[in-house]
CSV table of C-alpha atoms and ligand atoms in Angstrom, one decimal:
chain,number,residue,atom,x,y,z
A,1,UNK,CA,102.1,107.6,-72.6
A,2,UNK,CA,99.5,105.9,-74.6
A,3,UNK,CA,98.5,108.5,-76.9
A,4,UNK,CA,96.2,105.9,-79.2
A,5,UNK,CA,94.0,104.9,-76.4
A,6,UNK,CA,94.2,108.1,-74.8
A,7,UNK,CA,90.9,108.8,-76.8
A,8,UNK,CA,89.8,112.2,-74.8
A,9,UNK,CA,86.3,112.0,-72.8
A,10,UNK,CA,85.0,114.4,-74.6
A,11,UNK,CA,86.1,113.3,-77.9
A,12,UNK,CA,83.0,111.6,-78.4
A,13,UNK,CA,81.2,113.7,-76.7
A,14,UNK,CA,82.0,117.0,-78.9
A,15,UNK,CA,80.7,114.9,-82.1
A,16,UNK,CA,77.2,115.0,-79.8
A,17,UNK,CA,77.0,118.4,-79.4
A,18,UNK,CA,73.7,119.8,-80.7
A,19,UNK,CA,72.4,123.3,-80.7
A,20,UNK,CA,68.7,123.5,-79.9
A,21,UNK,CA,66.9,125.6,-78.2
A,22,UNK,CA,66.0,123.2,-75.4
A,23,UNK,CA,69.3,121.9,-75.0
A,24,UNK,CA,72.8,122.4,-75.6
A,25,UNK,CA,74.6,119.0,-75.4
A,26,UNK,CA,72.4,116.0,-76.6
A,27,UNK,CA,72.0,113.2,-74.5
A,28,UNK,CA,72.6,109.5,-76.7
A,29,UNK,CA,70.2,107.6,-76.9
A,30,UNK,CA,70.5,104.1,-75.2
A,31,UNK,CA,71.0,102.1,-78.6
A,32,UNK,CA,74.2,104.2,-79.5
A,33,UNK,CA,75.8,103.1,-75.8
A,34,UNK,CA,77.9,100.5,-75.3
A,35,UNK,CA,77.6,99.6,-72.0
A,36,UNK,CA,79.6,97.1,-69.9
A,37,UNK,CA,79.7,96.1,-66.2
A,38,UNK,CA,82.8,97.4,-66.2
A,39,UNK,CA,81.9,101.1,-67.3
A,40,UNK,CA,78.7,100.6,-64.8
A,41,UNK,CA,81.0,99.7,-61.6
A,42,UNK,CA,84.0,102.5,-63.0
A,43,UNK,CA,80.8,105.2,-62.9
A,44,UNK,CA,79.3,104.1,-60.1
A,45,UNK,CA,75.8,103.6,-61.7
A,46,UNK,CA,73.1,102.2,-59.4
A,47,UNK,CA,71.1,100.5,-62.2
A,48,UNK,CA,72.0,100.5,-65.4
A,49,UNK,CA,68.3,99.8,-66.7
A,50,UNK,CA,67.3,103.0,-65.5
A,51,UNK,CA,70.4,105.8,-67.1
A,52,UNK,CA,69.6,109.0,-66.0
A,53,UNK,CA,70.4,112.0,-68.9
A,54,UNK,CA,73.8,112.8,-67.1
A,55,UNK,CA,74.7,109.0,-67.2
A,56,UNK,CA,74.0,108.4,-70.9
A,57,UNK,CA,76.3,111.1,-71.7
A,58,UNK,CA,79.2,109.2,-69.0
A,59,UNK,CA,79.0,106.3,-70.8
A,60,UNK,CA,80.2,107.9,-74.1
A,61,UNK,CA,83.1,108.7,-72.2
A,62,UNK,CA,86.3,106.5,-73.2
A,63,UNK,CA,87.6,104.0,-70.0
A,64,UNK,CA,90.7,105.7,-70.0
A,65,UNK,CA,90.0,108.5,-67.5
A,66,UNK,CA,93.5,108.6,-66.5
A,67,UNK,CA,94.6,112.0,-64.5
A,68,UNK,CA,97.8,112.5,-66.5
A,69,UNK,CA,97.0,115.9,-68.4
A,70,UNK,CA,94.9,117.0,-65.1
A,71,UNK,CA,96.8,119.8,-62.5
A,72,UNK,CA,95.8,122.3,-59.6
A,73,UNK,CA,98.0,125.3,-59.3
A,74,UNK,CA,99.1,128.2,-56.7
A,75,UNK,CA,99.9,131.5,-57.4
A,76,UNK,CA,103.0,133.7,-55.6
A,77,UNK,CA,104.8,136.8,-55.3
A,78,UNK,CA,107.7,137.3,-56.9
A,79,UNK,CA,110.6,139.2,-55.7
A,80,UNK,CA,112.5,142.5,-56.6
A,81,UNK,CA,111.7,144.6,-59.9
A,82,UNK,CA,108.5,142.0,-60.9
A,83,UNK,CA,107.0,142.7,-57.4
A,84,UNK,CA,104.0,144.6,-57.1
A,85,UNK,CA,104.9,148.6,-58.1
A,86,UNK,CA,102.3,151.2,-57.7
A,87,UNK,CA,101.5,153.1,-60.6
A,88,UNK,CA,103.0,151.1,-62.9
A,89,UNK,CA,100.8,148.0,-65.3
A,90,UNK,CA,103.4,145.1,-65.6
A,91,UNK,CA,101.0,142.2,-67.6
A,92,UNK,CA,101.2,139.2,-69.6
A,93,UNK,CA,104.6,138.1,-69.3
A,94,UNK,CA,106.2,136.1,-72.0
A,95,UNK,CA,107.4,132.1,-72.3
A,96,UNK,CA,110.9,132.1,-69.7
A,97,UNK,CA,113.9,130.9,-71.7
A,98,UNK,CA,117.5,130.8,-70.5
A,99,UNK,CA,120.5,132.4,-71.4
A,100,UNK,CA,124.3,132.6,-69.9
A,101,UNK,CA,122.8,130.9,-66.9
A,102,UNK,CA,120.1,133.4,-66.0
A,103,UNK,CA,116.1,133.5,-67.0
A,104,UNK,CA,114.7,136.0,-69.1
A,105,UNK,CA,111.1,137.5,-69.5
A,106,UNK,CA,109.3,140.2,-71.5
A,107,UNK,CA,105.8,141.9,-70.3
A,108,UNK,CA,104.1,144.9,-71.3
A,109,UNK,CA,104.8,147.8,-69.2
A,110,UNK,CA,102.9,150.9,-68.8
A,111,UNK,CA,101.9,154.1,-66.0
A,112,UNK,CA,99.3,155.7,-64.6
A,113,UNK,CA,95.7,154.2,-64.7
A,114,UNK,CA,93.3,153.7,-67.3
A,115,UNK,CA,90.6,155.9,-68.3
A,116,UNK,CA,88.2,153.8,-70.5
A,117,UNK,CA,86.8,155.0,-73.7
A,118,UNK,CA,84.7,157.8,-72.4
A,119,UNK,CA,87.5,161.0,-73.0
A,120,UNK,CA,89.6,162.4,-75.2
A,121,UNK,CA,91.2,158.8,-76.3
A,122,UNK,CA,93.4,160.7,-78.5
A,123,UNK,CA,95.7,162.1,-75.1
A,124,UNK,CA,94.2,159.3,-72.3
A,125,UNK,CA,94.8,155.5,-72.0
A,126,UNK,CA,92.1,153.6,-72.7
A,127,UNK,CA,93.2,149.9,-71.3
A,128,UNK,CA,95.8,149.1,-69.0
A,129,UNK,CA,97.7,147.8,-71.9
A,130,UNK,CA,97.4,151.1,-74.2
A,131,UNK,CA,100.3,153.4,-74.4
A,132,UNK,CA,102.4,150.3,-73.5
A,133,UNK,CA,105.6,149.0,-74.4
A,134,UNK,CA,107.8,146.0,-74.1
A,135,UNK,CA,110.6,145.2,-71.3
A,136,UNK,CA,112.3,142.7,-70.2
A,137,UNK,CA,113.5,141.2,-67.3
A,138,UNK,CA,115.9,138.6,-66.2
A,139,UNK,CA,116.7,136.4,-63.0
A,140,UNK,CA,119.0,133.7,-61.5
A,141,UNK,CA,116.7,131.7,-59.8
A,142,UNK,CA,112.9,132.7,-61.0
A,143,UNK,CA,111.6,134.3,-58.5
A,144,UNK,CA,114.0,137.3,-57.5
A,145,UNK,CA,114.0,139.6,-61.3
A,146,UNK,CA,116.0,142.5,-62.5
A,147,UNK,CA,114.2,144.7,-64.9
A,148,UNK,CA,116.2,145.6,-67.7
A,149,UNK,CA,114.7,148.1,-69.4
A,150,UNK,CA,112.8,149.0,-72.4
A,151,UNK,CA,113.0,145.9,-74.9
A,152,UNK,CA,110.8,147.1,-77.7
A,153,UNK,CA,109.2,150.6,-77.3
A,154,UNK,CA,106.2,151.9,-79.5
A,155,UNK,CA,106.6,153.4,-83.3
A,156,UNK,CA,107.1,156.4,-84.4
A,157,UNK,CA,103.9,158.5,-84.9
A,158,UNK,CA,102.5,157.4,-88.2
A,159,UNK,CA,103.6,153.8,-88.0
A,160,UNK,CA,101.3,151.0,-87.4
A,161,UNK,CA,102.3,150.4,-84.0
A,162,UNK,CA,102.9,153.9,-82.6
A,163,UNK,CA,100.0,153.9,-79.7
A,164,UNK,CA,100.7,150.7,-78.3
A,165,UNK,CA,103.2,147.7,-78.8
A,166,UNK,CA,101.6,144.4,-75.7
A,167,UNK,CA,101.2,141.1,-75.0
A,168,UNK,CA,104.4,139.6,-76.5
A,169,UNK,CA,105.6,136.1,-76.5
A,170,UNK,CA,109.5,134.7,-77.5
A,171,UNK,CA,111.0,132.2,-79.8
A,172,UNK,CA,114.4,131.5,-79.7
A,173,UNK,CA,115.7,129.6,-83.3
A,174,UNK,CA,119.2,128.9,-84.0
A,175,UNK,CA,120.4,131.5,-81.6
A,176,UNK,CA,118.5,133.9,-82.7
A,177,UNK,CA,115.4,135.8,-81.3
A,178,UNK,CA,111.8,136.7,-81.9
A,179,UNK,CA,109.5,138.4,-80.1
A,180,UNK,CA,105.8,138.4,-81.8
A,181,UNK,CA,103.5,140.9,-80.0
A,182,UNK,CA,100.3,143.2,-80.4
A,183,UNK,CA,99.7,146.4,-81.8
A,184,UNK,CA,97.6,149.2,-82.4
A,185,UNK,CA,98.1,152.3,-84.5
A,186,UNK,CA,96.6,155.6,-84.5
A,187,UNK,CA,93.7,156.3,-81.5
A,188,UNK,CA,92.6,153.4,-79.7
A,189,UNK,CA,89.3,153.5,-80.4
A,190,UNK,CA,86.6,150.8,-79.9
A,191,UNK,CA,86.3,149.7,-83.2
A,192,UNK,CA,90.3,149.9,-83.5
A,193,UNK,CA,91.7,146.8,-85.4
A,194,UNK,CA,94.5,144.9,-83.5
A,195,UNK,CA,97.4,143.3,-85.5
A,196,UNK,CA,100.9,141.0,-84.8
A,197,UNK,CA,104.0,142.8,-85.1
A,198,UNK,CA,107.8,140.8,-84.7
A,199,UNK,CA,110.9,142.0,-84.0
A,200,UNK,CA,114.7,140.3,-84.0
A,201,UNK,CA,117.8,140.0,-82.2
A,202,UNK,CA,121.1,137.7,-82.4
A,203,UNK,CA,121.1,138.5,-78.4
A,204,UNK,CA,118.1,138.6,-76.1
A,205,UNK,CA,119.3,141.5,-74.9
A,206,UNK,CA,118.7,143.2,-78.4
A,207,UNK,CA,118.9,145.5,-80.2
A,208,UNK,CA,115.6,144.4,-81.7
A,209,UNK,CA,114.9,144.6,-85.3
A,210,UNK,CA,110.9,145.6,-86.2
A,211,UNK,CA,108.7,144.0,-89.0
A,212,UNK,CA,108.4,147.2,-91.4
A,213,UNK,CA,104.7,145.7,-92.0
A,214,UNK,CA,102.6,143.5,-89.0
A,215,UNK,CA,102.9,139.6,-89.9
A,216,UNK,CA,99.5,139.3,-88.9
A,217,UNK,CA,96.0,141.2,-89.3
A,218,UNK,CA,92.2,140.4,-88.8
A,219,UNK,CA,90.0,139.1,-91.1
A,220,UNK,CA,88.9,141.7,-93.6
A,221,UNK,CA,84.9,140.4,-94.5
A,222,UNK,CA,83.3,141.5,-91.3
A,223,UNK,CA,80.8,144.9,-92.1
A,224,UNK,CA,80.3,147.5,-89.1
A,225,UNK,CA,76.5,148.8,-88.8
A,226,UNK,CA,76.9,152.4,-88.2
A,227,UNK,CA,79.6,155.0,-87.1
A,228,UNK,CA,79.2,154.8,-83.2
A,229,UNK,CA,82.1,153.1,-81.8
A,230,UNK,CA,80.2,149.7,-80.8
A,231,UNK,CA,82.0,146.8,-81.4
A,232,UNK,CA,78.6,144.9,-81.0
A,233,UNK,CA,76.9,146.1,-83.5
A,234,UNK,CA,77.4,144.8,-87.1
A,235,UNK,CA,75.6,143.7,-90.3
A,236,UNK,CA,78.0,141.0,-90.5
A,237,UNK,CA,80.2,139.4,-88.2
A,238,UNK,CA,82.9,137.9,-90.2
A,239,UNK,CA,85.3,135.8,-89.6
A,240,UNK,CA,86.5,134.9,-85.5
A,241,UNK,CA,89.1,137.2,-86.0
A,242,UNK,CA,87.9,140.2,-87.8
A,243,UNK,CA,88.3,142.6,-85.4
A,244,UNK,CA,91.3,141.7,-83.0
A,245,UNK,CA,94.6,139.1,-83.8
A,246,UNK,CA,95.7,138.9,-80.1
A,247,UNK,CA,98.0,136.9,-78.0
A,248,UNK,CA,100.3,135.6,-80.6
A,249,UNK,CA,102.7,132.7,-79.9
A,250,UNK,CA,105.0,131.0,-82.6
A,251,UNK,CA,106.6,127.4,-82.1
A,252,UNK,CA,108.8,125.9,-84.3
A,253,UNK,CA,107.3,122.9,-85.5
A,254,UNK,CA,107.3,120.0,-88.0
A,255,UNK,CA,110.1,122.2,-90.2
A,256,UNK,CA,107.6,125.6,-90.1
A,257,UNK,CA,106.3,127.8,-87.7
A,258,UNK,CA,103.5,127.8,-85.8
A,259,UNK,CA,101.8,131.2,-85.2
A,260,UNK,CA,99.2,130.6,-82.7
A,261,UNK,CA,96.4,133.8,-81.8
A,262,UNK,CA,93.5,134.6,-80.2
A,263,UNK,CA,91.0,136.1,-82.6
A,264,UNK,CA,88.4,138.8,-81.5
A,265,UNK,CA,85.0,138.6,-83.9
A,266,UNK,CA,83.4,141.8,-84.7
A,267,UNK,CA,79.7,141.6,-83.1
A,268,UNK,CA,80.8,139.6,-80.5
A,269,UNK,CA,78.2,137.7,-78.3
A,270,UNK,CA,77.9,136.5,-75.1
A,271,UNK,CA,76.9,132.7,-75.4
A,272,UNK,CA,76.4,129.6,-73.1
A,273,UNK,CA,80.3,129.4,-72.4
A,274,UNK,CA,80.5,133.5,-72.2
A,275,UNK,CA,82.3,135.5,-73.9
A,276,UNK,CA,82.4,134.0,-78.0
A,277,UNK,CA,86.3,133.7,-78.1
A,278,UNK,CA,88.5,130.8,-80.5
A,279,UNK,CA,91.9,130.9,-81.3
A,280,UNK,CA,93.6,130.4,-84.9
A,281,UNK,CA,96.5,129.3,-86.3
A,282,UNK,CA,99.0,131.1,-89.3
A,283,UNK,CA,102.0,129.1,-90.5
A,284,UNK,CA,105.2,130.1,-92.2
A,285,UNK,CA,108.2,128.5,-93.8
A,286,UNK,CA,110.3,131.1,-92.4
A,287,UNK,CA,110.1,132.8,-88.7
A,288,UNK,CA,109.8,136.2,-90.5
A,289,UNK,CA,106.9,134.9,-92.2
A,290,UNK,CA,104.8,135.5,-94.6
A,291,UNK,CA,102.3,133.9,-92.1
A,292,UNK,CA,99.1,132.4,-93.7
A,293,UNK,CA,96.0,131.4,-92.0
A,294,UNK,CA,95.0,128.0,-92.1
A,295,UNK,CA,91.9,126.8,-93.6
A,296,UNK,CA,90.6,124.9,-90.6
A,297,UNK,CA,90.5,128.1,-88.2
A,298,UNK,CA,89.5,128.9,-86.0
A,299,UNK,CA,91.0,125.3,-84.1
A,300,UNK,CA,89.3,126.2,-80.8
A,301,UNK,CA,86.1,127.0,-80.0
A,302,UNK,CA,86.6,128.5,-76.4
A,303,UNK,CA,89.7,129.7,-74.4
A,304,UNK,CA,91.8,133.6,-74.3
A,305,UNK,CA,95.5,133.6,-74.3
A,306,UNK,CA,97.2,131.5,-76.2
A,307,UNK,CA,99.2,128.7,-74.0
A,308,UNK,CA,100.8,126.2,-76.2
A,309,UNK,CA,103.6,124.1,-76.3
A,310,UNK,CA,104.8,121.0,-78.0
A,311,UNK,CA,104.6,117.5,-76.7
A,312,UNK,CA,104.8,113.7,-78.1
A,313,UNK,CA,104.8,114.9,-82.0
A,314,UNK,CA,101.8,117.0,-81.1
A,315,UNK,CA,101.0,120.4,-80.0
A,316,UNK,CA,99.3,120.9,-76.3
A,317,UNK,CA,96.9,123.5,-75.8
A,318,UNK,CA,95.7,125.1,-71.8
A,319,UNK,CA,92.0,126.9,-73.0
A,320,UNK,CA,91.1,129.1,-70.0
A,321,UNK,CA,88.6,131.7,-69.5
A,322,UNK,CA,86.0,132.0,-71.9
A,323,UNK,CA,83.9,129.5,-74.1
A,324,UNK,CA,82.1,126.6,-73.6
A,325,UNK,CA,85.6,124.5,-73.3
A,326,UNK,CA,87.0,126.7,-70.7
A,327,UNK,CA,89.5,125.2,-68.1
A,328,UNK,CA,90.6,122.0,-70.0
A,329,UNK,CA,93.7,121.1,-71.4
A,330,UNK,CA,94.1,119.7,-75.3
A,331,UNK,CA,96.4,117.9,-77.8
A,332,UNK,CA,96.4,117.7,-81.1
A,333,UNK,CA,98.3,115.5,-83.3
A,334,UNK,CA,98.8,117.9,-86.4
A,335,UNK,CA,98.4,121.5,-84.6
A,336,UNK,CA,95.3,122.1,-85.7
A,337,UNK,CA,93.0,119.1,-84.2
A,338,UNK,CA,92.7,119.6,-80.9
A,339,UNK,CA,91.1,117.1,-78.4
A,340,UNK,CA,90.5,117.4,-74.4
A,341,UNK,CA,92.7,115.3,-72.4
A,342,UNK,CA,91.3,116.8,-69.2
A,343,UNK,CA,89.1,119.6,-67.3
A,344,UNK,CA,90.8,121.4,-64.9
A,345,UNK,CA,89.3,123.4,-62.1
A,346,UNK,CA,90.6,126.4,-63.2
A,347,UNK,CA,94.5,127.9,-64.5
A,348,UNK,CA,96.8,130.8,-64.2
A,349,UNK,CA,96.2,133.6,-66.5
A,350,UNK,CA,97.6,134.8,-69.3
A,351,UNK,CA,100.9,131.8,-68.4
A,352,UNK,CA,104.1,132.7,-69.6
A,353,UNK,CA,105.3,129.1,-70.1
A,354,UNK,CA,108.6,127.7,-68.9
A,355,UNK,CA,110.4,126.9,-72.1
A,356,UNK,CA,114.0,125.6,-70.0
A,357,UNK,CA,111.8,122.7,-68.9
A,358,UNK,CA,111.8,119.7,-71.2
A,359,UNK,CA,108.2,119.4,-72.5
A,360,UNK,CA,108.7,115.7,-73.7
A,361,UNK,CA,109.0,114.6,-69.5
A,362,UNK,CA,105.2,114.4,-68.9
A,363,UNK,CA,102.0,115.9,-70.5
A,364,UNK,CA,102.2,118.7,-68.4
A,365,UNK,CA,105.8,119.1,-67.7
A,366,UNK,CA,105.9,122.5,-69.8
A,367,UNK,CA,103.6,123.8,-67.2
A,368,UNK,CA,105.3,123.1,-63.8
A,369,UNK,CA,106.1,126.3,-63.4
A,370,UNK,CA,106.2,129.8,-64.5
A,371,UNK,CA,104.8,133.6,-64.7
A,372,UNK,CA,101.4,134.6,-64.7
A,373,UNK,CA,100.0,138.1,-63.8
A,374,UNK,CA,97.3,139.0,-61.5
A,375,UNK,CA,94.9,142.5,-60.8
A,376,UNK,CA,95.6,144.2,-58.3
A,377,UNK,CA,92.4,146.3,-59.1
A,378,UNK,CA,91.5,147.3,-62.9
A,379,UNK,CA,94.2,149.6,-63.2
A,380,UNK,CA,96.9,147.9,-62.5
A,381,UNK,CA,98.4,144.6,-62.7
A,382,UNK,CA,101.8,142.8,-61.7
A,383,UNK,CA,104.0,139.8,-62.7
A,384,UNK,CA,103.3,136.9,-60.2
A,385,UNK,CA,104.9,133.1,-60.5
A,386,UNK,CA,103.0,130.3,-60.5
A,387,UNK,CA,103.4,126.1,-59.5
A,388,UNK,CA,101.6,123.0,-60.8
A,389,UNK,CA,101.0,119.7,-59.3
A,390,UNK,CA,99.7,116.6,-60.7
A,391,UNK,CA,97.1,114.9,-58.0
A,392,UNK,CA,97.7,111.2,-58.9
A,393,UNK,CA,95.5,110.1,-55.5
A,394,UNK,CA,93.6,110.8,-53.1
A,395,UNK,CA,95.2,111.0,-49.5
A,396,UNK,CA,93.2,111.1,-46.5
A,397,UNK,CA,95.5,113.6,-44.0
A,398,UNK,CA,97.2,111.9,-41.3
A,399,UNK,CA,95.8,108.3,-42.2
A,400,UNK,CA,98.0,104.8,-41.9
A,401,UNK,CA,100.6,105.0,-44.4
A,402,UNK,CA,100.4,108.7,-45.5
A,403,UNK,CA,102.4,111.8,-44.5
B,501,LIG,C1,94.7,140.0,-72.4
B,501,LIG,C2,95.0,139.5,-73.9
B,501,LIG,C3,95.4,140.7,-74.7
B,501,LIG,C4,94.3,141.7,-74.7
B,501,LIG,C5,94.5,142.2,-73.3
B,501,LIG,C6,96.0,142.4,-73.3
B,501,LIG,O1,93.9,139.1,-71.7
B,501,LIG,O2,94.0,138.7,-74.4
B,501,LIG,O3,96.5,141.3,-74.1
B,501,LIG,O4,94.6,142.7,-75.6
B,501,LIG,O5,94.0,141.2,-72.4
């Protein structure tokens, strides 16, 4: 893997971009290309004295356009307790790790459909993922699962996770266990803030440990206009995550730990890439924290949950959904940097990653396969698996020397 020439395509092209009101992305001009017959025969250009716009902006792409970081993915059913269940939300499954020989999984669990904002949100469920908690599951093979029961239910009333504890991810660290997840206290209202909370175990099967206090919170400098409950309507913004921390994953890396989010912006937009969504990083010396926000966030400028793993010194990133920079895949060399190494047609959602594969094998060997959920209609949603394969070639079906 040549990671020095492996210069992303759009490296160059990012340091381009240019908000106007007549464009988004500006063209080069001629004078800044460097343009050889070999980049004119690689891009197939019919005359390179006459560029069109979309050409100009080809040729700032690097020659290695390599396919190694690009995939294409199917989706299927899994078997027993993770298979489709009426009535019952089972969503964003966690990373898979392995223990005495069989797989393991946590997910947010809930009944009953939602009801949206317009009742009594103090007795209904707002979301699919309100009045949740979190189980677990485990498997021998990865696609047949045994629920096991409740992993980490919600607080007490009072506490600042007693309406809904969601979207957790695991991190196992020198045998023991950490599961970082979302929260919500009191009624789930609109403007409601989201935070981390973590919990501990020596076993994956628990008993789990709770943070007395969340290890992660929003942004505090963004000013509501108003009382309605409009989460669109502010005098200030503040920062990407000053309404919702979301999605959190922590790797160990480079002798700390990692806690990678998705933050939610009070006043959020809808821009040219959708809906305005970046993620952020918090490090710690410790897993228990304290976690502090890095200066440089938010580190993406596009993408929902977070999908990260760790691979040749850096940190890989899959940036789906929303954002200008949706569907690609990026590295970074310092976990905070990221670059595109490729555009992918599209991903699964919400990946739980398969942490029992080595990620060092291949670019994308962390993502060969694994969980992902899927809606079965806006109420509820279930656990489903998912594959990746690298096209390296074309193949013409049935041609001389293909199968
Ligand atoms: C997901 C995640 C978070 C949100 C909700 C449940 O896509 O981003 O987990 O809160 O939707």
């Amino acid at each position: 893997m040549k990671i020095k020439n492996c210069l992303s395509p759009f490296v160059v092209l990012a340091l381009t971009f240019n908000l106007t009101a007549t464009h988004i992305q500006k063209t080069p001009d001629i004078s800044e290309l460097d343009i050889t017959p070999k980049k004119i025969d690689q891009l197939g250009i019919t005359n390179p004295d006459k560029l069109s716009a979309a050409s100009k902006r080809a040729l700032m792409w690097p020659d290695d356009l390599s396919s190694e970081w690009f995939f294409e993915y199917n989706v299927y059913d899994l078997k027993g307790d993770l298979a489709y269940e009426e009535g019952v939300v089972r969503r964003d499954p966690s990373a898979l790790i392995k223990h005495s020989g069989k797989y393991y999984v946590w997910y947010t669990k809930s009944v009953g459909p939602r009801d949206g904002f317009g009742g009594d949100i103090s007795k209904e469920k707002v979301f699919p993922w309100d009045r949740s908690d979190i189980w677990y599951a485990t498997s021998k093979d990865g696609l047949t699962w045994e629920e096991q029961g409740l992993a980490v239910p919600r607080g007490e009333p009072g506490a600042y996770d007693d309406r809904s504890v969601f979207t957790t991810e695991i991190m196992e660290w020198e045998g023991k266990y950490y599961l970082c997840y979302q929260v919500v206290g009191g009624d789930y209202v609109v403007r409601v803030k989201n935070e981390v909370g973590l919990a501990w175990a020596d076993s994956p099967d628990g008993p789990w440990t709770k943070s007395k206090e969340p290890i992660l919170s929003p942004a505090d400098n963004g000013i509501w206009k108003g009382e309605e409950q409009n989460r669109f309507i502010v005098e200030k913004k503040g920062d990407f995550d000053s309404h919702k921390v979301h999605d959190p994953c922590i790797i160990p890396y480079k002798g700390k730990f990692y806690l990678f989010y998705k933050g939610e912006q009070m006043g959020e937009e809808i821009t040219w890439g959708g809906r305005e969504i970046r993620h952020g990083v918090a490090i710690a010396d410790n897993p228990k924290g304290p976690y502090v926000k890095s200066e440089y966030n938010p580190i993406s400028n596009s993408g929902h949950e977070i999908c990260v793993w760790p691979y040749n010194g850096g940190i890989a990133s899959l940036i789906t959904t929303d954002g200008p920079e949706k569907n690609t895949v990026q590295w970074s060399l310092d976990g905070i940097n990221f670059e595109i190494m490729s555009v992918v047609k599209g991903a699964p959602h919400a990946i739980g990653i398969n942490r029992t594969i080595d990620p060092e094998e291949e670019p994308l060997a962390a993502l060969r396969w694994g969980l992902t959920h899927q809606y079965m209609n806006p109420d509820y949603q279930y656990i489903r698996g998912f594959k990746t394969r690298r096209i390296i070639r074309h193949v013409a079906a049935g041609a001389p020397g293909t199968k």
